Tab-separated table of C-alpha atoms in Angstrom:
chain	number	residue	atom	x	y	z
A	1	THR	CA	0.000	0.000	0.000
A	2	HIS	CA	3.047	2.312	-0.235
A	3	THR	CA	2.808	3.223	3.439
A	4	GLY	CA	6.105	1.597	4.459
A	5	GLY	CA	7.562	5.020	5.132
A	6	TRP	CA	11.094	4.462	3.894
A	7	ALA	CA	12.731	6.151	0.882
A	8	GLY	CA	11.387	4.061	-1.962
A	9	ASP	CA	12.947	5.321	-5.188
A	10	TYR	CA	16.058	3.184	-4.870
A	11	PHE	CA	17.405	1.731	-8.115
A	12	ASP	CA	20.671	-0.086	-8.733
A	13	ASP	CA	22.189	-2.814	-10.881
A	14	ALA	CA	23.007	-6.108	-9.162
A	15	GLY	CA	23.876	-7.915	-12.376
A	16	TRP	CA	21.876	-10.411	-14.426
A	17	GLY	CA	22.336	-13.461	-12.227
A	18	ASP	CA	19.537	-15.260	-10.427
A	19	ASP	CA	20.675	-13.630	-7.172
A	20	ALA	CA	20.110	-10.056	-8.410
A	21	LEU	CA	16.851	-9.541	-6.534
A	22	ALA	CA	18.203	-11.083	-3.320
A	23	GLN	CA	21.185	-8.704	-3.476
A	24	ILE	CA	18.976	-5.644	-3.823
A	25	VAL	CA	16.736	-6.681	-0.929
A	26	GLU	CA	19.795	-7.030	1.323
A	27	ARG	CA	20.608	-3.357	0.647
A	28	LEU	CA	17.183	-2.003	1.569
A	29	GLY	CA	18.039	-1.867	5.259
A	30	ASN	CA	20.300	1.084	4.472
A	31	LEU	CA	17.447	3.226	3.127
A	32	PRO	CA	16.340	6.081	5.406
A	33	GLN	CA	12.989	5.859	7.175
A	34	LEU	CA	11.087	9.062	6.372
A	35	THR	CA	7.770	8.523	8.155
A	36	PRO	CA	6.432	5.953	10.643
A	37	LEU	CA	5.188	2.656	9.236
A	38	GLY	CA	1.615	2.929	7.960
A	39	GLU	CA	1.260	6.670	8.540
A	40	ILE	CA	1.654	8.393	5.164
A	41	PHE	CA	1.234	7.224	1.569
A	42	SER	CA	4.314	7.806	-0.582
A	43	TYR	CA	4.828	5.676	-3.675
A	44	ASN	CA	7.495	3.111	-2.817
A	45	ASN	CA	9.152	1.260	-5.679
A	46	ALA	CA	11.452	-0.581	-3.272
A	47	GLY	CA	8.448	-2.351	-1.774
A	48	PHE	CA	8.137	-4.325	-5.009
A	49	TYR	CA	11.656	-5.688	-4.551
A	50	ILE	CA	10.462	-7.234	-1.310
A	51	ALA	CA	7.237	-8.576	-2.836
A	52	GLY	CA	9.212	-10.087	-5.720
A	53	ARG	CA	11.735	-11.664	-3.360
A	54	VAL	CA	8.931	-13.190	-1.260
A	55	ILE	CA	7.629	-14.825	-4.451
A	56	GLU	CA	11.101	-16.246	-5.155
A	57	VAL	CA	11.445	-17.674	-1.657
A	58	LEU	CA	7.959	-19.207	-1.570
A	59	THR	CA	8.124	-20.737	-5.061
A	60	GLY	CA	11.819	-21.654	-5.104
A	61	LYS	CA	12.000	-20.101	-8.570
A	62	SER	CA	13.256	-16.848	-10.031
A	63	TYR	CA	10.745	-14.013	-10.026
A	64	GLU	CA	10.633	-14.072	-13.819
A	65	ASN	CA	9.938	-17.819	-14.073
A	66	ALA	CA	7.361	-17.707	-11.288
A	67	THR	CA	5.508	-14.816	-12.938
A	68	LYS	CA	5.535	-16.587	-16.285
A	69	GLU	CA	4.192	-19.836	-14.806
A	70	LEU	CA	1.645	-18.296	-12.430
A	71	VAL	CA	0.345	-15.375	-14.521
A	72	LEU	CA	1.595	-14.828	-18.049
A	73	THR	CA	1.227	-18.331	-19.505
A	74	PRO	CA	-2.181	-19.172	-17.918
A	75	LEU	CA	-3.606	-15.844	-19.094
A	76	GLY	CA	-2.252	-16.213	-22.616
A	77	MET	CA	-0.057	-13.114	-22.296
A	78	THR	CA	2.279	-14.390	-24.997
A	79	HIS	CA	3.850	-11.019	-25.830
A	80	SER	CA	4.994	-10.005	-22.355
A	81	PHE	CA	8.673	-10.457	-21.550
A	82	PHE	CA	11.310	-9.550	-18.969
A	83	SER	CA	14.426	-10.296	-21.026
A	84	PRO	CA	15.719	-7.836	-23.626
A	85	ALA	CA	16.904	-10.880	-25.596
A	86	GLU	CA	13.273	-11.994	-25.932
A	87	VAL	CA	11.932	-8.502	-26.623
A	88	MET	CA	14.359	-7.809	-29.446
A	89	THR	CA	12.960	-10.675	-31.532
A	90	HIS	CA	9.646	-8.797	-31.761
A	91	ARG	CA	8.666	-5.321	-32.910
A	92	PHE	CA	9.276	-2.947	-30.024
A	93	VAL	CA	9.740	0.757	-29.361
A	94	VAL	CA	12.329	2.808	-27.548
A	95	GLY	CA	11.537	5.675	-25.226
A	96	HIS	CA	12.154	9.326	-26.027
A	97	PHE	CA	12.738	12.583	-24.231
A	98	ALA	CA	10.461	15.007	-26.058
A	99	LEU	CA	10.142	18.091	-23.899
A	100	SER	CA	9.134	21.315	-25.599
A	101	TYR	CA	12.395	23.066	-24.701
A	102	GLU	CA	14.725	20.558	-26.394
A	103	SER	CA	14.914	18.409	-29.534
A	104	PRO	CA	13.518	14.881	-29.179
A	105	ARG	CA	16.146	12.257	-28.376
A	106	ILE	CA	16.234	8.578	-27.553
A	107	ALA	CA	16.118	7.780	-23.841
A	108	ARG	CA	18.915	5.510	-22.666
A	109	PRO	CA	19.317	2.993	-21.133
A	110	TRP	CA	16.344	1.188	-22.630
A	111	HIS	CA	15.887	-1.555	-20.057
A	112	LEU	CA	15.998	-1.587	-16.272
A	113	ALA	CA	18.405	-3.789	-14.333
A	114	ARG	CA	17.201	-7.337	-13.687
A	115	ALA	CA	16.641	-6.651	-9.977
A	116	ALA	CA	13.996	-4.076	-10.945
A	117	ASN	CA	11.845	-6.592	-12.828
A	118	PRO	CA	9.240	-6.719	-10.018
A	119	VAL	CA	9.210	-2.908	-9.997
A	120	GLY	CA	8.686	-2.263	-13.697
A	121	GLY	CA	10.665	-4.657	-15.875
A	122	LEU	CA	7.832	-6.302	-17.784
A	123	VAL	CA	7.670	-5.299	-21.455
A	124	SER	CA	4.166	-5.842	-22.783
A	125	THR	CA	1.542	-4.914	-25.372
A	126	VAL	CA	-1.885	-3.316	-25.253
A	127	GLN	CA	-3.456	-6.669	-26.120
A	128	ASP	CA	-1.750	-8.469	-23.241
A	129	LEU	CA	-2.631	-5.705	-20.781
A	130	ILE	CA	-6.272	-5.946	-21.808
A	131	GLN	CA	-6.070	-9.689	-21.264
A	132	TYR	CA	-4.842	-9.033	-17.736
A	133	ALA	CA	-7.663	-6.527	-17.183
A	134	ARG	CA	-10.172	-9.203	-18.254
A	135	PHE	CA	-8.755	-11.478	-15.567
A	136	GLN	CA	-8.976	-8.723	-12.945
A	137	MET	CA	-12.623	-8.147	-13.829
A	138	GLY	CA	-13.388	-11.864	-13.746
A	139	ASP	CA	-13.735	-14.435	-10.971
A	140	GLY	CA	-10.101	-15.471	-10.576
A	141	THR	CA	-10.014	-18.095	-13.324
A	142	ALA	CA	-7.949	-18.215	-16.512
A	143	PRO	CA	-9.621	-18.368	-19.951
A	144	ASP	CA	-9.477	-22.190	-19.863
A	145	GLY	CA	-11.215	-22.301	-16.466
A	146	THR	CA	-8.078	-22.925	-14.374
A	147	ARG	CA	-8.370	-21.132	-11.035
A	148	LEU	CA	-5.455	-18.763	-10.408
A	149	LEU	CA	-6.893	-16.785	-7.479
A	150	SER	CA	-9.961	-17.069	-5.301
A	151	ASN	CA	-12.650	-14.523	-6.080
A	152	ASP	CA	-12.225	-13.143	-2.551
A	153	ALA	CA	-8.491	-12.602	-3.104
A	154	LEU	CA	-9.168	-10.817	-6.380
A	155	ARG	CA	-11.703	-8.491	-4.759
A	156	LEU	CA	-9.271	-7.870	-1.886
A	157	MET	CA	-6.723	-6.549	-4.396
A	158	GLN	CA	-9.278	-4.039	-5.667
A	159	SER	CA	-10.547	-2.893	-2.251
A	160	PRO	CA	-9.283	0.255	-0.500
A	161	HIS	CA	-6.667	-0.438	2.171
A	162	ALA	CA	-5.332	3.063	2.823
A	163	PRO	CA	-5.807	6.642	1.640
A	164	ALA	CA	-3.422	7.483	-1.168
A	165	ASP	CA	-3.088	10.922	-2.782
A	166	ILE	CA	-5.247	13.447	-4.679
A	167	GLY	CA	-8.492	11.760	-3.683
A	168	ARG	CA	-7.431	8.215	-4.441
A	169	GLN	CA	-7.385	5.076	-2.293
A	170	VAL	CA	-4.791	2.339	-2.640
A	171	GLY	CA	-5.564	-1.363	-2.801
A	172	LEU	CA	-3.075	-4.175	-3.470
A	173	ALA	CA	-1.558	-2.343	-5.271
A	174	TRP	CA	-4.229	-0.807	-7.491
A	175	PHE	CA	-5.355	2.803	-7.203
A	176	ILE	CA	-9.083	3.252	-6.678
A	177	LYS	CA	-11.095	6.372	-7.397
A	178	ASN	CA	-14.719	7.273	-7.945
A	179	ILE	CA	-15.267	9.294	-11.124
A	180	GLY	CA	-18.779	10.315	-12.060
A	181	GLY	CA	-20.273	7.430	-10.109
A	182	ALA	CA	-17.906	4.850	-11.610
A	183	THR	CA	-15.325	3.014	-9.494
A	184	LEU	CA	-12.167	3.239	-11.570
A	185	ILE	CA	-9.200	0.971	-10.776
A	186	THR	CA	-5.874	1.968	-12.296
A	187	HIS	CA	-2.130	1.712	-12.256
A	188	GLY	CA	0.436	3.436	-14.405
A	189	GLY	CA	4.099	2.799	-15.002
A	190	ALA	CA	7.077	4.741	-16.260
A	191	THR	CA	10.676	4.070	-17.201
A	192	LYS	CA	13.010	6.271	-19.205
A	193	GLY	CA	10.870	7.841	-21.918
A	194	GLN	CA	8.016	5.328	-21.683
A	195	LEU	CA	4.708	5.601	-19.818
A	196	ALA	CA	1.931	3.036	-19.486
A	197	TYR	CA	-1.652	3.224	-18.213
A	198	LEU	CA	-4.056	0.428	-17.347
A	199	GLY	CA	-7.513	1.175	-15.983
A	200	PHE	CA	-10.753	-0.738	-15.650
A	201	VAL	CA	-14.276	-0.387	-14.272
A	202	PRO	CA	-15.417	-3.865	-13.177
A	203	ALA	CA	-19.078	-2.882	-12.794
A	204	ARG	CA	-19.183	-1.877	-16.464
A	205	ASN	CA	-16.816	-4.541	-17.843
A	206	PHE	CA	-14.742	-1.704	-19.290
A	207	ALA	CA	-10.956	-1.592	-19.606
A	208	LEU	CA	-8.459	0.738	-21.215
A	209	ALA	CA	-4.734	0.262	-21.856
A	210	ILE	CA	-2.458	2.985	-23.235
A	211	LEU	CA	1.256	2.764	-24.019
A	212	THR	CA	3.324	5.820	-24.942
A	213	ASN	CA	7.014	6.135	-25.721
A	214	ALA	CA	7.867	9.698	-24.721
A	215	ASP	CA	8.431	11.226	-21.311
A	216	ARG	CA	5.409	13.489	-21.826
A	217	GLY	CA	3.234	10.475	-22.517
A	218	GLY	CA	1.409	11.078	-19.266
A	219	GLU	CA	-0.343	14.056	-20.854
A	220	LEU	CA	-1.692	11.850	-23.642
A	221	ASN	CA	-2.621	9.084	-21.209
A	222	THR	CA	-4.655	11.536	-19.136
A	223	GLU	CA	-6.411	13.060	-22.138
A	224	VAL	CA	-7.268	9.705	-23.714
A	225	SER	CA	-8.433	8.086	-20.471
A	226	ASN	CA	-10.621	11.076	-19.568
A	227	TRP	CA	-12.147	11.059	-23.059
A	228	ALA	CA	-12.803	7.324	-22.960
A	229	LEU	CA	-14.410	7.401	-19.510
A	230	GLU	CA	-16.699	10.259	-20.522
A	231	ASN	CA	-17.669	8.956	-23.961
A	232	TYR	CA	-18.041	5.262	-23.150
A	233	LEU	CA	-19.270	5.413	-19.550
A	234	GLY	CA	-20.555	8.942	-19.075
A	235	ALA	CA	-18.071	9.347	-16.223
A	236	LYS	CA	-16.616	12.818	-16.602
A	237	GLN	CA	-13.476	13.949	-14.830
A	238	LEU	CA	-14.349	17.493	-13.827
A	239	ALA	CA	-11.602	20.097	-14.026
A	240	PRO	CA	-10.941	21.587	-10.584
A	241	LYS	CA	-12.222	25.095	-9.930
A	242	HIS	CA	-9.440	27.390	-8.820
A	243	LEU	CA	-9.575	28.779	-5.315
A	244	PRO	CA	-8.648	32.462	-5.047
A	245	MET	CA	-5.597	32.882	-2.801
A	246	SER	CA	-4.108	36.133	-1.511
A	247	GLN	CA	-0.406	36.835	-1.650
A	248	ALA	CA	-0.238	36.358	2.112
A	249	GLN	CA	-1.849	32.937	1.819
A	250	LEU	CA	0.465	31.864	-1.005
A	251	THR	CA	3.506	32.981	0.960
A	252	LEU	CA	2.834	30.214	3.492
A	253	TYR	CA	3.798	27.609	0.885
A	254	ILE	CA	7.007	29.073	-0.532
A	255	GLY	CA	10.283	27.351	0.195
A	256	LYS	CA	12.373	24.338	-0.751
A	257	TYR	CA	11.138	20.758	-0.603
A	258	SER	CA	13.666	17.930	-0.829
A	259	GLY	CA	12.977	14.521	-2.318
A	260	ALA	CA	14.767	11.341	-1.282
A	261	LEU	CA	17.066	9.366	-3.584
A	262	ALA	CA	15.913	9.724	-7.217
A	263	THR	CA	12.932	11.955	-6.417
A	264	ASP	CA	13.205	15.530	-7.736
A	265	ASP	CA	13.755	18.509	-5.469
A	266	VAL	CA	11.187	21.304	-5.726
A	267	GLU	CA	11.277	25.011	-4.940
A	268	LEU	CA	8.164	27.167	-4.653
A	269	SER	CA	8.422	30.917	-5.031
A	270	LEU	CA	6.111	33.890	-5.451
A	271	GLN	CA	6.267	35.871	-8.681
A	272	ASP	CA	3.716	38.525	-9.669
A	273	ASP	CA	1.154	37.188	-7.181
A	274	ALA	CA	1.459	33.671	-8.618
A	275	LEU	CA	2.969	30.609	-6.983
A	276	ILE	CA	5.743	29.197	-9.186
A	277	LEU	CA	7.045	25.618	-8.962
A	278	GLN	CA	10.552	24.723	-10.135
A	279	ALA	CA	11.501	21.048	-10.176
A	280	THR	CA	15.169	20.019	-10.153
A	281	PRO	CA	15.931	16.452	-11.256
A	282	LYS	CA	18.421	14.582	-9.073
A	283	GLY	CA	19.371	11.697	-11.364
A	284	GLY	CA	19.919	8.236	-9.955
A	285	PHE	CA	17.596	6.320	-12.290
A	286	PRO	CA	17.946	3.518	-13.251
A	287	THR	CA	21.214	3.373	-11.279
A	288	PRO	CA	22.592	5.794	-8.664
A	289	ASP	CA	25.377	7.047	-10.957
A	290	VAL	CA	23.063	8.253	-13.759
A	291	PRO	CA	23.282	12.070	-13.946
A	292	PRO	CA	20.143	14.223	-13.788
A	293	GLU	CA	18.279	15.357	-16.868
A	294	PRO	CA	18.044	19.108	-17.550
A	295	ALA	CA	15.598	20.915	-15.291
A	296	PRO	CA	12.186	21.623	-16.846
A	297	PRO	CA	10.936	25.209	-17.073
A	298	PRO	CA	9.124	26.708	-14.065
A	299	VAL	CA	5.344	26.259	-13.967
A	300	ARG	CA	2.448	28.087	-12.325
A	301	VAL	CA	0.421	26.532	-9.544
A	302	ALA	CA	-3.256	27.119	-8.702
A	303	PHE	CA	-5.095	25.846	-5.630
A	304	TYR	CA	-8.483	24.149	-5.941
A	305	SER	CA	-8.905	23.533	-2.205
A	306	PRO	CA	-6.796	24.342	0.864
A	307	ASP	CA	-3.414	22.592	0.526
A	308	GLU	CA	-4.373	20.959	-2.808
A	309	PHE	CA	-3.183	22.356	-6.127
A	310	VAL	CA	-2.997	21.750	-9.862
A	311	ILE	CA	-0.146	22.750	-12.184
A	312	LEU	CA	-1.221	25.035	-15.030
A	313	ASP	CA	1.662	24.874	-17.519
A	314	GLU	CA	3.432	22.328	-19.701
A	315	PRO	CA	5.265	20.007	-19.307
A	316	MET	CA	3.442	19.266	-16.023
A	317	GLN	CA	0.028	20.616	-16.953
A	318	ASP	CA	-2.887	19.136	-14.934
A	319	VAL	CA	-0.554	17.322	-12.534
A	320	ARG	CA	-1.984	17.602	-9.025
A	321	GLY	CA	-0.223	17.799	-5.700
A	322	GLU	CA	-0.870	18.507	-2.057
A	323	PHE	CA	0.745	19.715	1.140
A	324	LEU	CA	0.721	17.581	4.287
A	325	ARG	CA	0.640	19.197	7.706
A	326	GLY	CA	1.819	18.134	11.145
A	327	THR	CA	-0.126	17.991	14.377
A	328	GLU	CA	0.454	21.700	15.021
A	329	GLY	CA	-0.755	22.707	11.569
A	330	GLU	CA	2.738	23.227	10.154
A	331	ILE	CA	3.504	22.224	6.554
A	332	ASN	CA	5.882	19.246	6.706
A	333	TRP	CA	5.649	17.672	3.261
A	334	LEU	CA	4.826	18.368	-0.355
A	335	ARG	CA	3.384	15.297	-2.082
A	336	LEU	CA	3.861	15.415	-5.839
A	337	GLY	CA	3.823	12.522	-8.271
A	338	GLY	CA	2.791	10.333	-5.374
A	339	ARG	CA	6.063	11.010	-3.511
A	340	ILE	CA	6.562	13.060	-0.385
A	341	LEU	CA	9.201	15.806	-0.351
A	342	ARG	CA	10.328	17.170	3.002
A	343	ARG	CA	10.034	20.903	3.582
A	344	GLN	CA	13.428	22.371	4.309
A	345	VAL	CA	13.747	24.707	7.275
A	346	GLU	CA	15.924	27.722	6.642
A	347	SER	CA	18.759	27.928	9.187
C-alpha cells in the first residue's frame, strides 16, 4: 500500500544473475525511514523488490519464471517479456525525451536492471494488458477455467486499504477512485521515456490500456483516459475550480522541498502574485550514478482547495499535488507525483 515510510525510489544494478533480486533486498536496510510505518502514503518502488523476493522464496524459482508460470502463460499473455533478448525478436519501441524546450532524443538505457523486474521490468503490449484486465474483472479463473486466485483474493486486491493521494485510495496495489459514479481501478508505469496506463471499471466490464514512448506520454494518457471514460461510460473527470488565494496565503507555501534518492527537489516561489514551482531532477535512475536530466521550465500553480493544487503549464500541466501538515498545523511535506518531499527549514 506504499505506506512503508522508507525512501522508496532506490534503483541499482546487481547484475543479471539469479541472485540479483536477493542482493537488492539485502541493501534495503540502508534506506532512510522518512515517516512511521503505515502513517503516510508515498509511492514506494522498493516495496516491489520485497514482494518479488517473497515470491522467489515461496516458489523456489526466479521471479521471472514464477511470474511466467503463475500469470503470463495461464492468461495467454504471450507477448509479455522480462528479457531484452526476448523482446528484441519482436517489434518494439524505444523511449524518447520530447520536452518542448529541447529536440527529441532517444532515452537511454532502454531496459531496467534485472533486480527491478518486479518494480517495472515487464515489457508488454496493449493486447496483453487488456487480457490481464479481463482477468482482474473476472472471478479469478484463466480463460481455460483454471483457477489462479480465489474470487475473494481478487476483490481484496481491488478494495481500499489506505488513503493514497489526490483523492485516491490504494488497494493491493491498485489505485481506486470514484469518477462520475464509476469506481475506476488503475495503475500506471514509467521508465526512461516510456509511460503506461491500465484502468478498468469492473461494474461496467470496461478496460483501457495505453502505451506511450515519450516522457510526456502522461499528458496523452490523461487526455485519452478522460475522453474514454466520458464517452463510453458517461463518467466525466471534472476540471478543478481554482480557489482564489491572496499573496499572504500563497507565501505560506514558498520554500524548498527535498525529495529522497531519485525523487526531484522542488522550490516554490512567489512571482507577480502567482505561486511558481521549479523542479530540479536529481538523477539516480535507473542506477545511482546516472546524472540528472536538464531541469524543466518553471510552472504556475493554482489551488483548488486548501493545501491541494494543480499545475497550469506544460510540461506538467494538470498534474496535481498537495501539502501535508503536522499535528500543530505546520507544513511538513509536499506530495507530488505520489512522492513526499520534506520541507526544508531555513537555518
